[in-house]
Coordinates of C-alpha atoms in Angstrom, one line a residue:
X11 CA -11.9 30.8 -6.5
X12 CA -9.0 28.9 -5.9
X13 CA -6.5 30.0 -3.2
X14 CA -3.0 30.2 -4.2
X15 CA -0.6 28.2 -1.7
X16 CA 2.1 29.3 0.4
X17 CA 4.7 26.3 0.7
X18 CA 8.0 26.9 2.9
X19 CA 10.6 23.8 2.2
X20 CA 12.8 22.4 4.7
X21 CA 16.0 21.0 2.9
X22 CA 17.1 18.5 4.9
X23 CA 20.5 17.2 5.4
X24 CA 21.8 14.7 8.0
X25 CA 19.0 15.4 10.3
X26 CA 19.2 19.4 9.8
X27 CA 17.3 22.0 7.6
X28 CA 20.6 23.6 5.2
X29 CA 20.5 26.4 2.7
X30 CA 22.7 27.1 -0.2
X31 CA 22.4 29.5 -3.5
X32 CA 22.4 27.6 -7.0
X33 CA 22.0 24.4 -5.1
X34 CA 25.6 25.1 -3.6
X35 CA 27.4 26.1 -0.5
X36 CA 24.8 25.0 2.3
X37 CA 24.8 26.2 5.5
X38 CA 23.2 24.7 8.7
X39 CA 19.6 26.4 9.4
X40 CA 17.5 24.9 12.2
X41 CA 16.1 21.0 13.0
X42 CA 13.5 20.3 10.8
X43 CA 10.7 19.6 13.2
X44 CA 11.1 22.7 15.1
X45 CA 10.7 24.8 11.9
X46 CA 7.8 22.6 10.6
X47 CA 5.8 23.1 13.6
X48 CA 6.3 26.8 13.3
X49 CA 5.4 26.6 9.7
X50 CA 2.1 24.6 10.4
X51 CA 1.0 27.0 13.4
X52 CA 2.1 30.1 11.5
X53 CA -0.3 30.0 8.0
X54 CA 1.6 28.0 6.2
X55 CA -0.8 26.0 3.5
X56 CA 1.7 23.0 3.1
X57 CA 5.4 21.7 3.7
X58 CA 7.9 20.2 1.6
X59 CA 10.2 17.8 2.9
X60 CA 13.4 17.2 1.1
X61 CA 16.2 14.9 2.1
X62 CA 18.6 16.9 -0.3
X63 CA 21.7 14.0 -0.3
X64 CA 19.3 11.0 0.0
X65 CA 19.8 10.2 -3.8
X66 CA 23.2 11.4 -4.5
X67 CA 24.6 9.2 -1.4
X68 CA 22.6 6.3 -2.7
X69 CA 20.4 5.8 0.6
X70 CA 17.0 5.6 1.8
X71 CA 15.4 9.3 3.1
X72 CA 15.7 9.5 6.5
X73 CA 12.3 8.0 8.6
X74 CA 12.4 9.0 12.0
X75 CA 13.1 12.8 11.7
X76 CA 10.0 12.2 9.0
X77 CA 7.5 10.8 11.2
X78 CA 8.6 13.0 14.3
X79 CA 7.9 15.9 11.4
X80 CA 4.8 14.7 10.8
X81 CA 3.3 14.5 14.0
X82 CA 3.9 18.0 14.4
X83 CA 2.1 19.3 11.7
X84 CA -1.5 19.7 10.5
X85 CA -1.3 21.2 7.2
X86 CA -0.5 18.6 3.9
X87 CA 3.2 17.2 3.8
X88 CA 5.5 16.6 0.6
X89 CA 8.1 14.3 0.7
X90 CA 10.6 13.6 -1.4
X91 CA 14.9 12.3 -1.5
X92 CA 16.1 8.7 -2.1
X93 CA 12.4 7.9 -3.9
X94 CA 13.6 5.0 -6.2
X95 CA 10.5 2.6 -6.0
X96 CA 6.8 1.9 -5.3
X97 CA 8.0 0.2 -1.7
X98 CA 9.4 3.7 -1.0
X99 CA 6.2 5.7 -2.0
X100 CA 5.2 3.4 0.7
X101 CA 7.6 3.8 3.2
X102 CA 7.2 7.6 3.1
X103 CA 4.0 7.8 3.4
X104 CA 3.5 5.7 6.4
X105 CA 5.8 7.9 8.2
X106 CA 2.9 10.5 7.7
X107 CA 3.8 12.1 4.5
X108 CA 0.9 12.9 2.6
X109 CA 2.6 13.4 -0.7
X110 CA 5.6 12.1 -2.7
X111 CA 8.0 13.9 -4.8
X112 CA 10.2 12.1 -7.2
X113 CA 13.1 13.4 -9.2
X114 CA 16.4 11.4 -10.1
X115 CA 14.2 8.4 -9.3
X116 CA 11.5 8.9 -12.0
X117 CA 14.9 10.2 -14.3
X118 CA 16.2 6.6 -13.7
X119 CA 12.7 4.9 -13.8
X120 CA 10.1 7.0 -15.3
X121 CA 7.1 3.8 -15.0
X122 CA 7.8 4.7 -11.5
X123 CA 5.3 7.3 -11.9
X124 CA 2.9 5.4 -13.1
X125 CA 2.9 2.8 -10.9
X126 CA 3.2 4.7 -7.8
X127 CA 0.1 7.1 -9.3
X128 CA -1.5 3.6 -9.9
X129 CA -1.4 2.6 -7.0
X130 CA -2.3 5.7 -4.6
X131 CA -3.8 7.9 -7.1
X132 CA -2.4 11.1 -9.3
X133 CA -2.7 13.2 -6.2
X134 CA 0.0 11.3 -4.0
X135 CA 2.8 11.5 -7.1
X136 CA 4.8 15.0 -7.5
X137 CA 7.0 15.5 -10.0
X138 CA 9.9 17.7 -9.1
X139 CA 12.1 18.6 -11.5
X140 CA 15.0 20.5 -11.0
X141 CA 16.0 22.9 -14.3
X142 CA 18.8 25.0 -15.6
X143 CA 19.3 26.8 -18.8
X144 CA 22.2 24.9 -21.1
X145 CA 23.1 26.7 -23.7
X146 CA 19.7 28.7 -23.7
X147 CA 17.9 25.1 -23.1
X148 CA 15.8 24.1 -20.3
X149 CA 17.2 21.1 -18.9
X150 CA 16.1 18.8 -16.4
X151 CA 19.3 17.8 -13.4
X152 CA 19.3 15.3 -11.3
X153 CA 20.9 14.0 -7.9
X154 CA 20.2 17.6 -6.4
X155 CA 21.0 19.7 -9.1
X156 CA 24.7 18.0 -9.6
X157 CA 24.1 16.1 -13.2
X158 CA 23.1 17.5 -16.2
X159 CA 20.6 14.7 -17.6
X160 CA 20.5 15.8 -21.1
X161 CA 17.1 16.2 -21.5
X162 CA 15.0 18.9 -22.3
X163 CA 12.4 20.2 -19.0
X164 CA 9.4 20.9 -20.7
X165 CA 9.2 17.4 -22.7
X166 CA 10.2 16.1 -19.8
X167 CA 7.8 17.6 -17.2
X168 CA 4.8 16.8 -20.4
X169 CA 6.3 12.7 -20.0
X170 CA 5.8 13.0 -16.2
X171 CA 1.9 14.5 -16.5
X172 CA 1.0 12.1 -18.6
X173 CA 2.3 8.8 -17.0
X174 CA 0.4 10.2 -14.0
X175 CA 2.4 12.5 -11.9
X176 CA -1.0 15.1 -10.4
X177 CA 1.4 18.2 -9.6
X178 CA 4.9 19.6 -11.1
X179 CA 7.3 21.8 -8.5
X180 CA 9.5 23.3 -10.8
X181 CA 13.5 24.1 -9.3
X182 CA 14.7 27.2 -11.3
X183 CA 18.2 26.1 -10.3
X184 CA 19.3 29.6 -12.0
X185 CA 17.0 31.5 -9.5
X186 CA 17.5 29.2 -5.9
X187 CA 18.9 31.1 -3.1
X188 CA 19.5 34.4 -5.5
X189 CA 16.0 35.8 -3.9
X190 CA 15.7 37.8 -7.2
X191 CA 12.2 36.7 -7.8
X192 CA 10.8 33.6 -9.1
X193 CA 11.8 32.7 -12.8
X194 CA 8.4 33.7 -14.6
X195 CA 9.8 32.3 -18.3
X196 CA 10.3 28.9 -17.0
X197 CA 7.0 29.0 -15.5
X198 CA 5.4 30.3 -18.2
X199 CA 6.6 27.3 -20.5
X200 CA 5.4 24.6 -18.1
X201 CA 2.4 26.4 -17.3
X202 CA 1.4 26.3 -21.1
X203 CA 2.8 22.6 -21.5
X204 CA 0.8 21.1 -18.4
X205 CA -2.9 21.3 -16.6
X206 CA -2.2 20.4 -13.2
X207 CA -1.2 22.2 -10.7
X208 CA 2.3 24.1 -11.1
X209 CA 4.3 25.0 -8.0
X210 CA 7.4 27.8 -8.5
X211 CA 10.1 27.2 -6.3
X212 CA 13.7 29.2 -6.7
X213 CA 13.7 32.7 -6.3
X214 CA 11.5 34.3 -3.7
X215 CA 13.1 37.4 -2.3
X216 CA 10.4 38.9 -0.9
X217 CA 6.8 40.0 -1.1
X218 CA 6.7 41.8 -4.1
X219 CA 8.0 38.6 -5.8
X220 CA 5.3 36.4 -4.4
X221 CA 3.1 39.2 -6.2
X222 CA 4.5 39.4 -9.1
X223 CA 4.5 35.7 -9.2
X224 CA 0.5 35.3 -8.8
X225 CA -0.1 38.4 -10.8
X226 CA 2.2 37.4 -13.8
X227 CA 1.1 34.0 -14.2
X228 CA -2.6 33.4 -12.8
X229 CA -1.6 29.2 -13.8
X230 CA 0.6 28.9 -11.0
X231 CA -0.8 27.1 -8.1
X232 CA 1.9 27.9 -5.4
X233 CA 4.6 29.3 -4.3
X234 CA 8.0 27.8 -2.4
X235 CA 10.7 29.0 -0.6
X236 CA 12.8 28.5 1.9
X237 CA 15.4 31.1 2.9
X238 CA 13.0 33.8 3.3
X239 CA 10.9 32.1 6.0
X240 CA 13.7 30.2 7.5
X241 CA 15.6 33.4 8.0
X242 CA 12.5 35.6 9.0
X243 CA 13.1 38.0 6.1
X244 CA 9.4 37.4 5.3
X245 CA 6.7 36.2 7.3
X246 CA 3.8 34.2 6.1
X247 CA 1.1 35.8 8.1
X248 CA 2.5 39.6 6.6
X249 CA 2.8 37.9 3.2
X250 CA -0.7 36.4 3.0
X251 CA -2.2 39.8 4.3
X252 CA -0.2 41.6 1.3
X253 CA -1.5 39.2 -1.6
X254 CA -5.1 39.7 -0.2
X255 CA -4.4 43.4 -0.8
X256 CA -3.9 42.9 -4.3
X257 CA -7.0 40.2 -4.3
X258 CA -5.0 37.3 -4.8
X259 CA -6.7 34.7 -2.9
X260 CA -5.4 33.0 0.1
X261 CA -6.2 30.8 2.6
X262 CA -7.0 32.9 5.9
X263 CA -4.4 32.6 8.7
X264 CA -5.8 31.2 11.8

C-alpha cells in the first residue's frame, strides 16, 4: 500500500521562512535551513521550497540559501519561485533540489513543461497551481496568488498532466493560513480530472484535518502545510502516530 506523505513547506522570502493567511500579511518565521533540518530529522517525508516573491519581483530563486538547504536534508526536496525556463530547472536542481515546481512560469510558457519533463523526466516537473473560487469558478493565480489569470483550474491542471507535469500541489488560496481543514471539493475535482499524484496544500489546522483529508479522499497523495509545523501547533511524529491509528498508512518515523 502506498504511504501517504507528510510535506511541511518553507515559504521563503529574502532569505527567511514567512507566513501569511490568504496569501497575505506575512510574518517572519525562522531561517529556512534551520527549520529544514528539523523537518528532515523529525519524520517529515519531503520539503517544499518556495521562494514566494521570486516571480513577482522578476528574479532568479535564490541559490545559496538552496544549496545550504539541501545539504541539510535527507528526505526528497521541491523547489520552486522564479522557474521561467529549462536552464532554471537546471539551475535548481544542481543546488540539490530534487524536484521542480512551476507556476506563473508554465502560466507564461506552458511548453515549459514539456520540455523540462523531456528533458529530466515526468518525475522532476510539479505543477503547482495556486486556485481561488471567482464567482463560484475555480481559477488558476499566478505571481503568488496576486493575479487572477482567467483561466479555469481544472482545465488547466488537465493541460499541465498532459504536457508532462508527473505531480499537481494544489493551493486552495481560500483555505491557506485559515487552518480550517484542507479544501476537500477542490480536491475532489482535480482528483477525478488527473492520475498522478495530488498533493493538498491550504488548510491544515490540525490532526483531525490531515484525517479527514486521507479518509475523505483516498486519491490524495500528500498533505502540506506550513504554519502548523513551523509554529509547533502539530508535530509530525504525534501526527503520523494518529493517522496510523486510523490505518492510514505512513512512513514510520525513525
Amino acid at each position: 500500500m502506498i504511504t501517504k506523505r507528510i510535506i511541511p513547506c518553507l515559504d521563503v522570502r529574502d532569505g527567511r521562512v514567512v507566513k501569511g493567511v490568504n496569501f497575505e500579511g506575512l510574518s517572519d518565521v525562522n531561517s529556512p535551513v534551520e527549520l529544514a533540518k528539523y523537518y528532515s530529522d523529525n519524520g517529515a517525508d519531503e520539503l517544499v521550497f518556495y521562494d514566494i516573491t521570486a516571480s513577482s519581483d522578476g528574479r532568479r530563486l535564490f541559490t545559496d540559501i538552496l544549496t545550504e538547504t539541501a545539504r541539510n536534508v535527507f528526505i526528497p526536496l521541491t523547489v520552486g519561485g522564479g522557474i521561467n525556463t529549462v536552464d532554471d530547472f537546471d539551475r535548481v536542481l544542481k543546488c540539490g533540489a530534487d524536484k521542480v515546481s512551476v507556476n506563473s512560469g508554465a502560466i507564461r510558457n506552458p511548453q515549459l513543461i514539456f520540455e523540462a519533463a523531456k528533458r529530466y523526466g515526468d518525475q522532476c516537473v510539479v505543477l503547482s497551481a495556486d486556485v481561488k473560487r471567482v464567482d463560484g469558478v475555480f481559477r488558476v493565480f499566478a505571481k503568488g496568488g496576486r493575479e487572477n489569470t482567467g483561466m479555469e483550474a481544472i482545465e488547466w491542471i488537465k493541460k499541465g498532466v498532459s504536457l508532462g507535469a508527473g505531480e499537481i500541489v494544489v493551493n486552495s488560496i481560500d483555505t491557506d493560513g485559515v487552518k480550517g481543514g484542507f479544501d476537500l471539493e477542490m480536491l475532489e475535482a482535480v482528483c477525478a480530472a488527473v492520475s498522478v499524484p495530488v498533493i493538498a496544500s491550504g488548510g491544515a489546522g490540525c490532526i483531525d484535518d490531515f484525517t479527514t483529508l486521507f479518509q475523505t479522499l483516498p486519491g490524495v497523495d500528500a498533505g502540506l502545510a506550513a504554519s502548523i509545523f513551523h509554529f509547533g501547533e502539530v508535530k509530525i511524529p504525534d501526527l503520523k502516530a494518529a493517522l496510523k491509528t486510523q490505518n492510514i498508512p505512513v512512513r514510520e518515523v525513525l
